[in-house]
Amino acid sequence: MSSFATSPFASTSSQATSTSLQPLNDGEKSPSPPTPLRPVISSTGFEYPAIWSFPPFFTIQPNPSTQTHQIQLWTALILSWAQHDRIWEINVDAADGGGEVFWNRTISRRLLPASIRAVLGQMVKDGQAVPEPAKQTSTYLLYWRRPEEWGNLIYDWISDNGMTNTILTFYEITDGDLSHTTEFREMPPNILRRALDTLIKKGKAQILSGLGEAGEGVRFL
Amino acid sequence: MRKGAGISALSRHAATNSSYSALSNTISASQLSTLETSLSSFKAALLAFASAHRDDIRSDPAFRHQFQKMCAAIGVDPLAATGSGSGSGSSGGRGIGGWWSDALGLGEWQYELAVQVVDICVSTRERNGGLLAIDELVKRLTSMRGGVGAGVVTAEDVSRSLILLKPLCAGYSTHTIGGIKYVRSIPRELDTDQSLLLILANDTGGKLTEDTVKAQTGWSDVRVRTAMDDCVMREGLGWIDQQAPGGRDVWLIAAVDMSDRDKGSTTR
Protein backbone atom coordinates (compact mmCIF):
# COMPACT_ATOMS: atom_id res chain seq x y z
CA MET A 1 0.00 0.00 0.00
CA SER A 2 2.80 2.36 0.70
CA SER A 3 4.24 1.64 -2.72
CA PHE A 4 0.95 2.83 -4.12
CA ALA A 5 1.64 6.21 -2.64
CA THR A 6 4.95 6.62 -4.33
CA SER A 7 5.50 4.65 -7.50
CA PRO A 8 2.67 5.35 -9.94
CA PHE A 9 2.30 8.98 -9.12
CA ALA A 10 5.93 9.78 -8.83
CA SER A 11 6.33 8.48 -12.33
CA THR A 12 3.29 10.42 -13.42
CA SER A 13 5.03 13.72 -13.34
CA SER A 14 7.95 12.45 -15.36
CA GLN A 15 5.52 10.84 -17.76
CA ALA A 16 3.73 14.12 -18.10
CA THR A 17 6.89 15.97 -18.91
CA SER A 18 8.39 13.31 -21.12
CA THR A 19 5.34 13.18 -23.35
CA SER A 20 5.60 16.99 -23.45
CA LEU A 21 2.06 18.31 -23.48
CA GLN A 22 1.42 20.21 -26.66
CA PRO A 23 -0.58 23.39 -26.49
CA LEU A 24 -3.41 23.31 -29.00
CA ASN A 25 -2.89 25.29 -32.19
CA ASP A 26 -5.12 28.24 -32.77
CA GLY A 27 -6.83 26.49 -35.62
CA GLU A 28 -8.27 23.84 -33.36
CA LYS A 29 -11.15 24.40 -31.06
CA SER A 30 -9.66 25.21 -27.69
CA PRO A 31 -11.05 23.26 -24.77
CA SER A 32 -14.04 24.94 -23.21
CA PRO A 33 -13.15 26.66 -19.94
CA PRO A 34 -14.23 24.81 -16.81
CA THR A 35 -17.82 25.62 -16.02
CA PRO A 36 -18.92 24.83 -12.51
CA LEU A 37 -22.13 22.84 -12.46
CA ARG A 38 -24.80 24.29 -10.22
CA PRO A 39 -28.48 23.62 -9.60
CA VAL A 40 -30.91 25.13 -12.10
CA ILE A 41 -34.34 26.51 -11.20
CA SER A 42 -37.03 25.78 -13.76
CA SER A 43 -39.86 28.12 -14.79
CA THR A 44 -42.16 26.26 -12.41
CA GLY A 45 -39.71 26.74 -9.54
CA PHE A 46 -38.38 23.21 -9.51
CA GLU A 47 -34.71 23.00 -8.60
CA TYR A 48 -32.80 20.67 -10.88
CA PRO A 49 -29.71 19.27 -9.14
CA ALA A 50 -26.26 20.16 -10.45
CA ILE A 51 -25.85 16.77 -12.11
CA TRP A 52 -28.71 17.67 -14.46
CA SER A 53 -26.24 20.03 -16.15
CA PHE A 54 -23.62 17.27 -16.46
CA PRO A 55 -23.74 16.13 -20.10
CA PRO A 56 -22.93 12.42 -19.50
CA PHE A 57 -25.87 12.20 -17.11
CA PHE A 58 -27.99 11.92 -20.28
CA THR A 59 -26.13 8.87 -21.59
CA ILE A 60 -26.86 5.59 -19.83
CA GLN A 61 -23.44 4.63 -18.46
CA PRO A 62 -21.84 1.38 -19.60
CA ASN A 63 -20.04 0.75 -16.30
CA PRO A 64 -22.50 -1.32 -14.23
CA SER A 65 -21.88 0.28 -10.85
CA THR A 66 -21.88 3.79 -12.30
CA GLN A 67 -25.09 2.91 -14.10
CA THR A 68 -26.80 1.69 -10.93
CA HIS A 69 -25.93 4.96 -9.25
CA GLN A 70 -27.03 6.95 -12.29
CA ILE A 71 -30.41 5.23 -12.45
CA GLN A 72 -30.94 5.89 -8.74
CA LEU A 73 -30.22 9.57 -9.35
CA TRP A 74 -32.59 9.67 -12.31
CA THR A 75 -35.33 7.92 -10.34
CA ALA A 76 -35.07 10.40 -7.48
CA LEU A 77 -34.99 13.30 -9.93
CA ILE A 78 -37.99 12.10 -11.97
CA LEU A 79 -40.11 11.52 -8.88
CA SER A 80 -39.29 14.83 -7.21
CA TRP A 81 -39.84 16.67 -10.50
CA ALA A 82 -43.19 14.91 -11.01
CA GLN A 83 -44.24 15.70 -7.47
CA HIS A 84 -43.26 19.34 -7.79
CA ASP A 85 -44.83 19.90 -11.20
CA ARG A 86 -47.72 17.51 -10.41
CA ILE A 87 -47.03 15.20 -13.33
CA TRP A 88 -49.05 12.01 -13.03
CA GLU A 89 -48.32 10.37 -16.33
CA ILE A 90 -45.60 10.57 -18.95
CA ASN A 91 -45.42 9.54 -22.56
CA VAL A 92 -41.91 8.48 -23.47
CA ASP A 93 -42.52 8.84 -27.20
CA ALA A 94 -44.23 12.23 -27.09
CA ALA A 95 -42.84 15.15 -29.04
CA ASP A 96 -41.70 16.88 -25.85
CA GLY A 97 -39.41 13.94 -25.14
CA GLY A 98 -41.43 12.75 -22.15
CA GLY A 99 -41.22 15.95 -20.15
CA GLU A 100 -38.97 18.85 -19.27
CA VAL A 101 -36.85 16.77 -16.94
CA PHE A 102 -35.62 14.55 -19.78
CA TRP A 103 -34.43 17.37 -21.96
CA ASN A 104 -31.87 19.94 -20.83
CA ARG A 105 -31.96 22.42 -23.67
CA THR A 106 -29.22 24.58 -22.15
CA ILE A 107 -26.63 21.88 -22.68
CA SER A 108 -28.46 20.25 -25.63
CA ARG A 109 -28.74 16.86 -23.98
CA ARG A 110 -31.75 14.56 -23.91
CA LEU A 111 -32.40 11.36 -22.16
CA LEU A 112 -33.50 9.48 -25.27
CA PRO A 113 -36.62 7.29 -25.22
CA ALA A 114 -34.59 4.07 -25.01
CA SER A 115 -32.71 5.44 -22.02
CA ILE A 116 -35.90 6.68 -20.36
CA ARG A 117 -37.27 3.15 -20.77
CA ALA A 118 -34.19 1.77 -19.05
CA VAL A 119 -34.79 4.07 -16.07
CA LEU A 120 -38.53 3.42 -16.02
CA GLY A 121 -37.91 -0.32 -16.25
CA GLN A 122 -36.06 -0.15 -12.95
CA MET A 123 -38.70 2.13 -11.45
CA VAL A 124 -41.43 -0.33 -12.42
CA LYS A 125 -39.46 -3.08 -10.68
CA ASP A 126 -39.22 -0.92 -7.57
CA GLY A 127 -42.92 -0.02 -7.64
CA GLN A 128 -42.30 3.65 -8.44
CA ALA A 129 -43.95 3.60 -11.86
CA VAL A 130 -46.32 1.40 -13.83
CA PRO A 131 -47.08 1.12 -17.55
CA GLU A 132 -50.64 2.31 -18.20
CA PRO A 133 -52.24 0.59 -19.98
CA ALA A 134 -50.26 -2.54 -19.21
CA LYS A 135 -48.05 -4.31 -21.75
CA GLN A 136 -46.80 -1.28 -23.66
CA THR A 137 -43.76 0.91 -23.20
CA SER A 138 -44.86 4.43 -24.06
CA THR A 139 -47.08 5.75 -21.31
CA TYR A 140 -46.37 5.29 -17.64
CA LEU A 141 -47.95 6.44 -14.42
CA LEU A 142 -45.47 7.90 -11.97
CA TYR A 143 -45.91 6.94 -8.36
CA TRP A 144 -44.31 9.80 -6.47
CA ARG A 145 -46.48 8.30 -3.79
CA ARG A 146 -47.39 4.67 -3.87
CA PRO A 147 -51.09 3.75 -4.19
CA GLU A 148 -51.12 2.64 -0.57
CA GLU A 149 -49.83 6.01 0.61
CA TRP A 150 -52.42 7.76 -1.54
CA GLY A 151 -55.11 5.51 -0.06
CA ASN A 152 -54.04 6.44 3.47
CA LEU A 153 -53.93 10.15 2.63
CA ILE A 154 -57.42 10.00 1.16
CA TYR A 155 -58.75 8.01 4.08
CA ASP A 156 -57.25 10.45 6.61
CA TRP A 157 -58.76 13.35 4.71
CA ILE A 158 -62.17 11.63 4.69
CA SER A 159 -62.04 10.96 8.44
CA ASP A 160 -60.79 14.46 9.24
CA ASN A 161 -63.72 15.91 7.37
CA GLY A 162 -66.27 13.56 8.91
CA MET A 163 -67.21 12.02 5.61
CA THR A 164 -67.04 8.37 6.55
CA ASN A 165 -70.17 6.53 5.47
CA THR A 166 -70.89 9.29 2.96
CA ILE A 167 -70.98 8.28 -0.66
CA LEU A 168 -68.63 10.28 -2.85
CA THR A 169 -68.04 10.10 -6.57
CA PHE A 170 -64.52 9.73 -7.92
CA TYR A 171 -64.78 13.26 -9.26
CA GLU A 172 -65.74 14.65 -5.86
CA ILE A 173 -62.69 13.11 -4.27
CA THR A 174 -60.13 14.49 -6.68
CA ASP A 175 -61.79 17.58 -8.10
CA GLY A 176 -64.48 18.51 -5.57
CA ASP A 177 -64.68 21.81 -3.73
CA LEU A 178 -63.20 20.30 -0.59
CA SER A 179 -60.22 18.63 -2.18
CA HIS A 180 -58.57 21.56 -3.93
CA THR A 181 -56.10 21.99 -1.08
CA THR A 182 -55.18 18.32 -0.83
CA GLU A 183 -52.14 16.73 -2.36
CA PHE A 184 -54.31 14.36 -4.40
CA ARG A 185 -56.24 17.09 -6.17
CA GLU A 186 -56.63 16.39 -9.89
CA MET A 187 -55.40 12.85 -9.49
CA PRO A 188 -56.32 10.85 -12.57
CA PRO A 189 -58.97 8.13 -12.06
CA ASN A 190 -56.59 5.30 -12.90
CA ILE A 191 -54.32 6.16 -9.98
CA LEU A 192 -57.29 6.90 -7.71
CA ARG A 193 -58.71 3.46 -8.44
CA ARG A 194 -55.46 1.79 -7.42
CA ALA A 195 -55.37 3.86 -4.25
CA LEU A 196 -58.94 2.92 -3.42
CA ASP A 197 -58.18 -0.73 -4.14
CA THR A 198 -55.67 -0.70 -1.29
CA LEU A 199 -58.38 0.68 1.02
CA ILE A 200 -60.92 -1.90 -0.14
CA LYS A 201 -58.45 -4.64 0.66
CA LYS A 202 -58.21 -3.29 4.18
CA GLY A 203 -62.00 -3.08 4.43
CA LYS A 204 -61.95 0.70 4.67
CA ALA A 205 -63.86 1.48 1.50
CA GLN A 206 -66.51 0.10 -0.84
CA ILE A 207 -66.95 0.82 -4.53
CA LEU A 208 -70.57 1.37 -5.58
CA SER A 209 -71.05 1.13 -9.30
CA GLY A 210 -73.75 2.68 -11.44
CA LEU A 211 -74.79 5.83 -9.64
CA GLY A 212 -76.51 7.10 -12.74
CA GLU A 213 -74.66 9.86 -14.61
CA ALA A 214 -72.12 10.42 -11.90
CA GLY A 215 -70.55 7.06 -12.65
CA GLU A 216 -68.90 5.14 -9.87
CA GLY A 217 -68.98 6.16 -6.27
CA VAL A 218 -67.17 5.11 -3.16
CA ARG A 219 -68.17 4.81 0.46
CA PHE A 220 -65.55 4.98 3.19
CA LEU A 221 -66.07 2.89 6.27
CA MET B 1 43.99 4.60 46.35
CA ARG B 2 46.45 2.16 47.67
CA LYS B 3 45.15 -1.30 47.48
CA GLY B 4 45.54 -2.52 50.99
CA ALA B 5 46.55 -5.98 51.77
CA GLY B 6 44.61 -8.34 53.95
CA ILE B 7 40.98 -8.87 54.87
CA SER B 8 40.32 -5.27 55.95
CA ALA B 9 41.05 -4.01 52.43
CA LEU B 10 38.32 -6.26 51.03
CA SER B 11 35.71 -5.07 53.46
CA ARG B 12 36.72 -1.43 52.94
CA HIS B 13 36.36 -1.94 49.20
CA ALA B 14 32.84 -3.35 49.65
CA ALA B 15 31.91 -0.45 51.92
CA THR B 16 33.09 2.09 49.34
CA ASN B 17 31.10 0.36 46.63
CA SER B 18 27.94 0.31 48.68
CA SER B 19 28.27 3.93 49.68
CA TYR B 20 28.77 4.90 46.03
CA SER B 21 25.73 2.99 44.96
CA ALA B 22 23.69 4.47 47.82
CA LEU B 23 24.77 7.92 46.67
CA SER B 24 23.90 7.15 43.06
CA ASN B 25 20.47 5.86 44.13
CA THR B 26 19.84 9.04 46.06
CA ILE B 27 20.91 11.18 43.13
CA SER B 28 18.80 9.30 40.59
CA ALA B 29 15.85 9.29 42.97
CA SER B 30 16.11 13.03 43.39
CA GLN B 31 16.53 13.44 39.64
CA LEU B 32 13.52 11.26 39.07
CA SER B 33 11.44 13.22 41.50
CA THR B 34 12.57 16.49 39.90
CA LEU B 35 11.67 15.04 36.55
CA GLU B 36 8.34 13.89 37.84
CA THR B 37 7.65 17.29 39.32
CA SER B 38 8.55 19.06 36.12
CA LEU B 39 6.64 16.54 34.08
CA SER B 40 3.58 16.96 36.21
CA SER B 41 3.87 20.74 36.12
CA PHE B 42 4.35 20.55 32.38
CA LYS B 43 1.34 18.31 32.16
CA ALA B 44 -0.66 20.73 34.29
CA ALA B 45 0.41 23.64 32.11
CA LEU B 46 -0.43 21.77 28.94
CA LEU B 47 -3.72 20.70 30.42
CA ALA B 48 -4.55 24.24 31.43
CA PHE B 49 -3.58 25.46 27.99
CA ALA B 50 -5.56 22.75 26.26
CA SER B 51 -8.70 23.31 28.26
CA ALA B 52 -8.39 27.08 28.04
CA HIS B 53 -8.06 26.93 24.29
CA ARG B 54 -10.13 23.84 23.67
CA ASP B 55 -12.76 25.66 21.70
CA ASP B 56 -10.18 27.57 19.71
CA ILE B 57 -8.37 24.37 18.89
CA ARG B 58 -11.54 22.74 17.70
CA SER B 59 -12.88 25.61 15.69
CA ASP B 60 -9.88 27.52 14.37
CA PRO B 61 -7.86 25.52 11.85
CA ALA B 62 -4.82 27.81 11.96
CA PHE B 63 -4.66 27.59 15.74
CA ARG B 64 -5.19 23.83 15.59
CA HIS B 65 -2.28 23.40 13.23
CA GLN B 66 -0.02 25.54 15.38
CA PHE B 67 -0.98 23.47 18.39
CA GLN B 68 -0.33 20.25 16.51
CA LYS B 69 3.04 21.60 15.43
CA MET B 70 3.90 22.46 19.01
CA CYS B 71 2.90 19.01 20.18
CA ALA B 72 5.00 17.43 17.46
CA ALA B 73 8.00 19.56 18.47
CA ILE B 74 7.91 18.33 22.06
CA GLY B 75 7.25 14.77 21.02
CA VAL B 76 3.63 14.50 22.09
CA ASP B 77 1.05 13.34 19.62
CA PRO B 78 -2.42 14.14 20.84
CA LEU B 79 -3.89 11.61 18.47
CA ALA B 80 -1.52 8.76 19.23
CA ALA B 81 -2.01 9.44 22.93
CA THR B 82 -5.74 9.24 22.54
CA GLY B 83 -5.43 6.12 20.49
CA SER B 84 -3.44 4.26 23.13
CA GLY B 85 -5.60 5.72 25.87
CA SER B 86 -8.81 4.46 24.38
CA GLY B 87 -7.17 1.14 23.61
CA SER B 88 -6.24 0.43 27.20
CA GLY B 89 -8.94 2.62 28.69
CA SER B 90 -11.53 -0.11 28.70
CA SER B 91 -9.46 -2.21 31.08
CA GLY B 92 -9.30 0.66 33.54
CA GLY B 93 -5.72 1.76 32.95
CA ARG B 94 -6.14 5.26 31.68
CA GLY B 95 -2.69 6.49 30.76
CA ILE B 96 -1.60 9.78 29.37
CA GLY B 97 -4.14 9.40 26.59
CA GLY B 98 -6.97 9.52 29.05
CA TRP B 99 -6.34 12.96 30.46
CA TRP B 100 -5.28 14.20 27.08
CA SER B 101 -8.50 13.28 25.35
CA ASP B 102 -10.52 14.43 28.34
CA ALA B 103 -8.84 17.79 28.25
CA LEU B 104 -8.99 18.36 24.57
CA GLY B 105 -11.31 15.99 22.86
CA LEU B 106 -9.17 16.52 19.77
CA GLY B 107 -8.80 12.81 19.19
CA GLU B 108 -12.53 12.38 19.27
CA TRP B 109 -12.89 15.31 16.93
CA GLN B 110 -10.41 13.74 14.55
CA TYR B 111 -12.08 10.33 14.66
CA GLU B 112 -15.42 11.91 14.02
CA LEU B 113 -13.93 13.63 11.01
CA ALA B 114 -12.46 10.34 9.81
CA VAL B 115 -15.86 8.69 10.01
CA GLN B 116 -17.36 11.51 7.99
CA VAL B 117 -14.57 11.22 5.42
CA VAL B 118 -15.34 7.52 5.05
CA ASP B 119 -19.04 8.26 4.78
CA ILE B 120 -18.48 10.68 1.93
CA CYS B 121 -15.94 8.51 0.13
CA VAL B 122 -18.17 5.45 0.28
CA SER B 123 -21.34 7.25 -0.69
CA THR B 124 -19.73 8.90 -3.71
CA ARG B 125 -17.72 5.88 -4.82
CA GLU B 126 -20.25 4.65 -7.36
CA ARG B 127 -20.25 8.06 -8.92
CA ASN B 128 -16.54 8.79 -9.03
CA GLY B 129 -14.80 5.44 -8.90
CA GLY B 130 -13.24 6.20 -5.53
CA LEU B 131 -11.30 9.29 -6.56
CA LEU B 132 -12.29 12.56 -4.97
CA ALA B 133 -10.51 15.92 -5.09
CA ILE B 134 -9.64 16.94 -1.55
CA ASP B 135 -11.21 20.38 -1.99
CA GLU B 136 -14.46 18.74 -2.99
CA LEU B 137 -14.22 16.48 0.03
CA VAL B 138 -13.67 19.47 2.31
CA LYS B 139 -16.69 21.19 0.77
CA ARG B 140 -18.86 18.16 1.36
CA LEU B 141 -17.52 17.77 4.90
CA THR B 142 -18.30 21.38 5.69
CA SER B 143 -21.88 21.05 4.55
CA MET B 144 -22.25 17.69 6.30
CA ARG B 145 -21.06 19.28 9.54
CA GLY B 146 -23.63 22.00 9.25
CA GLY B 147 -21.93 24.72 7.28
CA VAL B 148 -19.06 27.03 8.04
CA GLY B 149 -20.51 28.05 11.40
CA ALA B 150 -19.78 24.64 12.88
CA GLY B 151 -16.03 25.12 12.56
CA VAL B 152 -13.77 25.12 9.56
CA VAL B 153 -12.20 21.93 8.29
CA THR B 154 -9.13 22.06 6.09
CA ALA B 155 -7.41 19.71 3.70
CA GLU B 156 -4.73 19.16 6.35
CA ASP B 157 -7.34 17.94 8.82
CA VAL B 158 -8.55 15.49 6.21
CA SER B 159 -5.01 14.22 5.64
CA ARG B 160 -4.61 13.66 9.37
CA SER B 161 -7.87 11.76 9.50
CA LEU B 162 -6.72 9.56 6.68
CA ILE B 163 -3.65 8.64 8.74
CA LEU B 164 -6.02 7.47 11.47
CA LEU B 165 -7.65 5.15 8.96
CA LYS B 166 -4.37 3.44 8.07
CA PRO B 167 -4.74 0.60 10.59
CA LEU B 168 -8.00 -0.38 8.92
CA CYS B 169 -6.10 -1.17 5.70
CA ALA B 170 -9.01 0.13 3.67
CA GLY B 171 -6.58 1.78 1.30
CA TYR B 172 -7.48 5.40 1.87
CA SER B 173 -4.65 7.55 0.65
CA THR B 174 -3.90 10.94 -0.80
CA HIS B 175 -2.22 11.58 -4.12
CA THR B 176 -1.11 14.72 -5.79
CA ILE B 177 -1.75 14.58 -9.50
CA GLY B 178 -1.07 17.64 -11.59
CA GLY B 179 -0.83 19.85 -8.51
CA ILE B 180 -4.23 18.81 -7.19
CA LYS B 181 -4.61 16.62 -4.17
CA TYR B 182 -7.01 13.69 -4.39
CA VAL B 183 -8.25 11.16 -1.91
CA ARG B 184 -8.32 7.67 -3.29
CA SER B 185 -10.62 5.38 -1.35
CA ILE B 186 -9.98 2.23 -3.33
CA PRO B 187 -6.70 0.39 -2.81
CA ARG B 188 -5.86 0.18 -6.47
CA GLU B 189 -3.32 2.05 -8.49
CA LEU B 190 -4.14 4.42 -11.27
CA ASP B 191 -1.90 3.79 -14.20
CA THR B 192 0.16 6.61 -15.58
CA ASP B 193 -2.04 7.16 -18.63
CA GLN B 194 -5.07 7.70 -16.47
CA SER B 195 -3.20 10.03 -14.15
CA LEU B 196 -2.22 12.07 -17.17
CA LEU B 197 -5.82 12.13 -18.38
CA LEU B 198 -6.76 13.47 -14.97
CA ILE B 199 -4.24 16.28 -15.35
CA LEU B 200 -5.72 17.16 -18.74
CA ALA B 201 -9.28 16.96 -17.41
CA ASN B 202 -8.46 19.44 -14.67
CA ASP B 203 -7.97 22.17 -17.24
CA THR B 204 -11.28 21.54 -18.93
CA GLY B 205 -13.57 21.10 -15.98
CA GLY B 206 -13.53 17.34 -16.46
CA LYS B 207 -14.24 16.98 -20.16
CA LEU B 208 -11.96 14.94 -22.41
CA THR B 209 -12.43 14.47 -26.13
CA GLU B 210 -10.39 12.00 -28.10
CA ASP B 211 -9.07 14.76 -30.35
CA THR B 212 -7.83 17.03 -27.60
CA VAL B 213 -6.26 14.16 -25.70
CA LYS B 214 -4.50 13.06 -28.85
CA ALA B 215 -3.33 16.56 -29.63
CA GLN B 216 -2.00 17.15 -26.13
CA THR B 217 -0.35 13.79 -25.54
CA GLY B 218 0.68 12.71 -29.00
CA TRP B 219 -0.61 9.23 -28.23
CA SER B 220 -1.85 6.87 -30.91
CA ASP B 221 -5.59 6.51 -31.52
CA VAL B 222 -5.60 3.12 -29.87
CA ARG B 223 -3.80 4.33 -26.77
CA VAL B 224 -6.14 7.30 -26.35
CA ARG B 225 -9.18 5.13 -26.75
CA THR B 226 -7.92 2.44 -24.40
CA ALA B 227 -6.98 4.94 -21.71
CA MET B 228 -10.37 6.63 -21.91
CA ASP B 229 -12.24 3.33 -21.96
CA ASP B 230 -10.30 2.14 -18.93
CA CYS B 231 -11.29 5.27 -17.06
CA VAL B 232 -14.93 4.50 -17.73
CA MET B 233 -15.15 0.73 -17.62
CA ARG B 234 -12.35 -0.43 -15.37
CA GLU B 235 -12.05 2.38 -12.86
CA GLY B 236 -15.46 4.02 -12.92
CA LEU B 237 -13.73 7.40 -12.84
CA GLY B 238 -15.26 8.56 -16.08
CA TRP B 239 -18.74 9.05 -17.47
CA ILE B 240 -19.38 8.76 -21.20
CA ASP B 241 -21.28 11.43 -23.11
CA GLN B 242 -22.52 9.94 -26.37
CA GLN B 243 -24.43 13.03 -27.41
CA ALA B 244 -21.35 15.22 -27.72
CA PRO B 245 -21.10 16.99 -31.07
CA GLY B 246 -17.64 15.63 -31.86
CA GLY B 247 -18.55 12.03 -31.08
CA ARG B 248 -17.82 10.46 -27.74
CA ASP B 249 -16.58 12.48 -24.78
CA VAL B 250 -15.45 11.14 -21.45
CA TRP B 251 -15.82 13.23 -18.32
CA LEU B 252 -13.63 12.47 -15.32
CA ILE B 253 -15.93 13.23 -12.47
CA ALA B 254 -13.16 13.92 -9.96
CA ALA B 255 -12.24 16.98 -12.02
CA VAL B 256 -15.80 18.28 -12.38
CA ASP B 257 -16.84 21.17 -10.18
CA MET B 258 -20.36 20.16 -9.25
CA SER B 259 -22.23 21.19 -6.16
CA ASP B 260 -25.79 21.22 -4.96
CA ARG B 261 -27.21 23.10 -2.03
CA ASP B 262 -26.42 21.68 1.37
CA LYS B 263 -29.32 19.29 1.29
CA GLY B 264 -28.72 16.15 -0.67
CA SER B 265 -24.99 16.53 -0.89
CA THR B 266 -24.64 14.23 2.06
CA THR B 267 -27.40 11.80 1.20
CA ARG B 268 -26.11 10.85 -2.21
CSV table of C-alpha atoms in Angstrom, one decimal, chain A residues 1 3-5 7-9 11-12 15-16 19-22 24 28-29 31-39 41 47-51 54-66 68-70 72-73 76 108-112, chain B residues 123 126-127 139 169 171 173 175-177 184 186-190 192-193 195-196 199-200 202-205 207 211-212 215-217 219 223 232-236 238-245 251 253 256-261 263 268:
chain,number,residue,atom,x,y,z
A,1,MET,CA,0.0,0.0,0.0
A,3,SER,CA,4.2,1.6,-2.7
A,4,PHE,CA,0.9,2.8,-4.1
A,5,ALA,CA,1.6,6.2,-2.6
A,7,SER,CA,5.5,4.7,-7.5
A,8,PRO,CA,2.7,5.3,-9.9
A,9,PHE,CA,2.3,9.0,-9.1
A,11,SER,CA,6.3,8.5,-12.3
A,12,THR,CA,3.3,10.4,-13.4
A,15,GLN,CA,5.5,10.8,-17.8
A,16,ALA,CA,3.7,14.1,-18.1
A,19,THR,CA,5.3,13.2,-23.4
A,20,SER,CA,5.6,17.0,-23.4
A,21,LEU,CA,2.1,18.3,-23.5
A,22,GLN,CA,1.4,20.2,-26.7
A,24,LEU,CA,-3.4,23.3,-29.0
A,28,GLU,CA,-8.3,23.8,-33.4
A,29,LYS,CA,-11.1,24.4,-31.1
A,31,PRO,CA,-11.0,23.3,-24.8
A,32,SER,CA,-14.0,24.9,-23.2
A,33,PRO,CA,-13.2,26.7,-19.9
A,34,PRO,CA,-14.2,24.8,-16.8
A,35,THR,CA,-17.8,25.6,-16.0
A,36,PRO,CA,-18.9,24.8,-12.5
A,37,LEU,CA,-22.1,22.8,-12.5
A,38,ARG,CA,-24.8,24.3,-10.2
A,39,PRO,CA,-28.5,23.6,-9.6
A,41,ILE,CA,-34.3,26.5,-11.2
A,47,GLU,CA,-34.7,23.0,-8.6
A,48,TYR,CA,-32.8,20.7,-10.9
A,49,PRO,CA,-29.7,19.3,-9.1
A,50,ALA,CA,-26.3,20.2,-10.5
A,51,ILE,CA,-25.8,16.8,-12.1
A,54,PHE,CA,-23.6,17.3,-16.5
A,55,PRO,CA,-23.7,16.1,-20.1
A,56,PRO,CA,-22.9,12.4,-19.5
A,57,PHE,CA,-25.9,12.2,-17.1
A,58,PHE,CA,-28.0,11.9,-20.3
A,59,THR,CA,-26.1,8.9,-21.6
A,60,ILE,CA,-26.9,5.6,-19.8
A,61,GLN,CA,-23.4,4.6,-18.5
A,62,PRO,CA,-21.8,1.4,-19.6
A,63,ASN,CA,-20.0,0.7,-16.3
A,64,PRO,CA,-22.5,-1.3,-14.2
A,65,SER,CA,-21.9,0.3,-10.9
A,66,THR,CA,-21.9,3.8,-12.3
A,68,THR,CA,-26.8,1.7,-10.9
A,69,HIS,CA,-25.9,5.0,-9.3
A,70,GLN,CA,-27.0,7.0,-12.3
A,72,GLN,CA,-30.9,5.9,-8.7
A,73,LEU,CA,-30.2,9.6,-9.4
A,76,ALA,CA,-35.1,10.4,-7.5
A,108,SER,CA,-28.5,20.3,-25.6
A,109,ARG,CA,-28.7,16.9,-24.0
A,110,ARG,CA,-31.7,14.6,-23.9
A,111,LEU,CA,-32.4,11.4,-22.2
A,112,LEU,CA,-33.5,9.5,-25.3
B,123,SER,CA,-21.3,7.2,-0.7
B,126,GLU,CA,-20.3,4.7,-7.4
B,127,ARG,CA,-20.2,8.1,-8.9
B,139,LYS,CA,-16.7,21.2,0.8
B,169,CYS,CA,-6.1,-1.2,5.7
B,171,GLY,CA,-6.6,1.8,1.3
B,173,SER,CA,-4.6,7.6,0.7
B,175,HIS,CA,-2.2,11.6,-4.1
B,176,THR,CA,-1.1,14.7,-5.8
B,177,ILE,CA,-1.7,14.6,-9.5
B,184,ARG,CA,-8.3,7.7,-3.3
B,186,ILE,CA,-10.0,2.2,-3.3
B,187,PRO,CA,-6.7,0.4,-2.8
B,188,ARG,CA,-5.9,0.2,-6.5
B,189,GLU,CA,-3.3,2.0,-8.5
B,190,LEU,CA,-4.1,4.4,-11.3
B,192,THR,CA,0.2,6.6,-15.6
B,193,ASP,CA,-2.0,7.2,-18.6
B,195,SER,CA,-3.2,10.0,-14.1
B,196,LEU,CA,-2.2,12.1,-17.2
B,199,ILE,CA,-4.2,16.3,-15.4
B,200,LEU,CA,-5.7,17.2,-18.7
B,202,ASN,CA,-8.5,19.4,-14.7
B,203,ASP,CA,-8.0,22.2,-17.2
B,204,THR,CA,-11.3,21.5,-18.9
B,205,GLY,CA,-13.6,21.1,-16.0
B,207,LYS,CA,-14.2,17.0,-20.2
B,211,ASP,CA,-9.1,14.8,-30.4
B,212,THR,CA,-7.8,17.0,-27.6
B,215,ALA,CA,-3.3,16.6,-29.6
B,216,GLN,CA,-2.0,17.1,-26.1
B,217,THR,CA,-0.3,13.8,-25.5
B,219,TRP,CA,-0.6,9.2,-28.2
B,223,ARG,CA,-3.8,4.3,-26.8
B,232,VAL,CA,-14.9,4.5,-17.7
B,233,MET,CA,-15.2,0.7,-17.6
B,234,ARG,CA,-12.4,-0.4,-15.4
B,235,GLU,CA,-12.0,2.4,-12.9
B,236,GLY,CA,-15.5,4.0,-12.9
B,238,GLY,CA,-15.3,8.6,-16.1
B,239,TRP,CA,-18.7,9.0,-17.5
B,240,ILE,CA,-19.4,8.8,-21.2
B,241,ASP,CA,-21.3,11.4,-23.1
B,242,GLN,CA,-22.5,9.9,-26.4
B,243,GLN,CA,-24.4,13.0,-27.4
B,244,ALA,CA,-21.4,15.2,-27.7
B,245,PRO,CA,-21.1,17.0,-31.1
B,251,TRP,CA,-15.8,13.2,-18.3
B,253,ILE,CA,-15.9,13.2,-12.5
B,256,VAL,CA,-15.8,18.3,-12.4
B,257,ASP,CA,-16.8,21.2,-10.2
B,258,MET,CA,-20.4,20.2,-9.2
B,259,SER,CA,-22.2,21.2,-6.2
B,260,ASP,CA,-25.8,21.2,-5.0
B,261,ARG,CA,-27.2,23.1,-2.0
B,263,LYS,CA,-29.3,19.3,1.3
B,268,ARG,CA,-26.1,10.9,-2.2
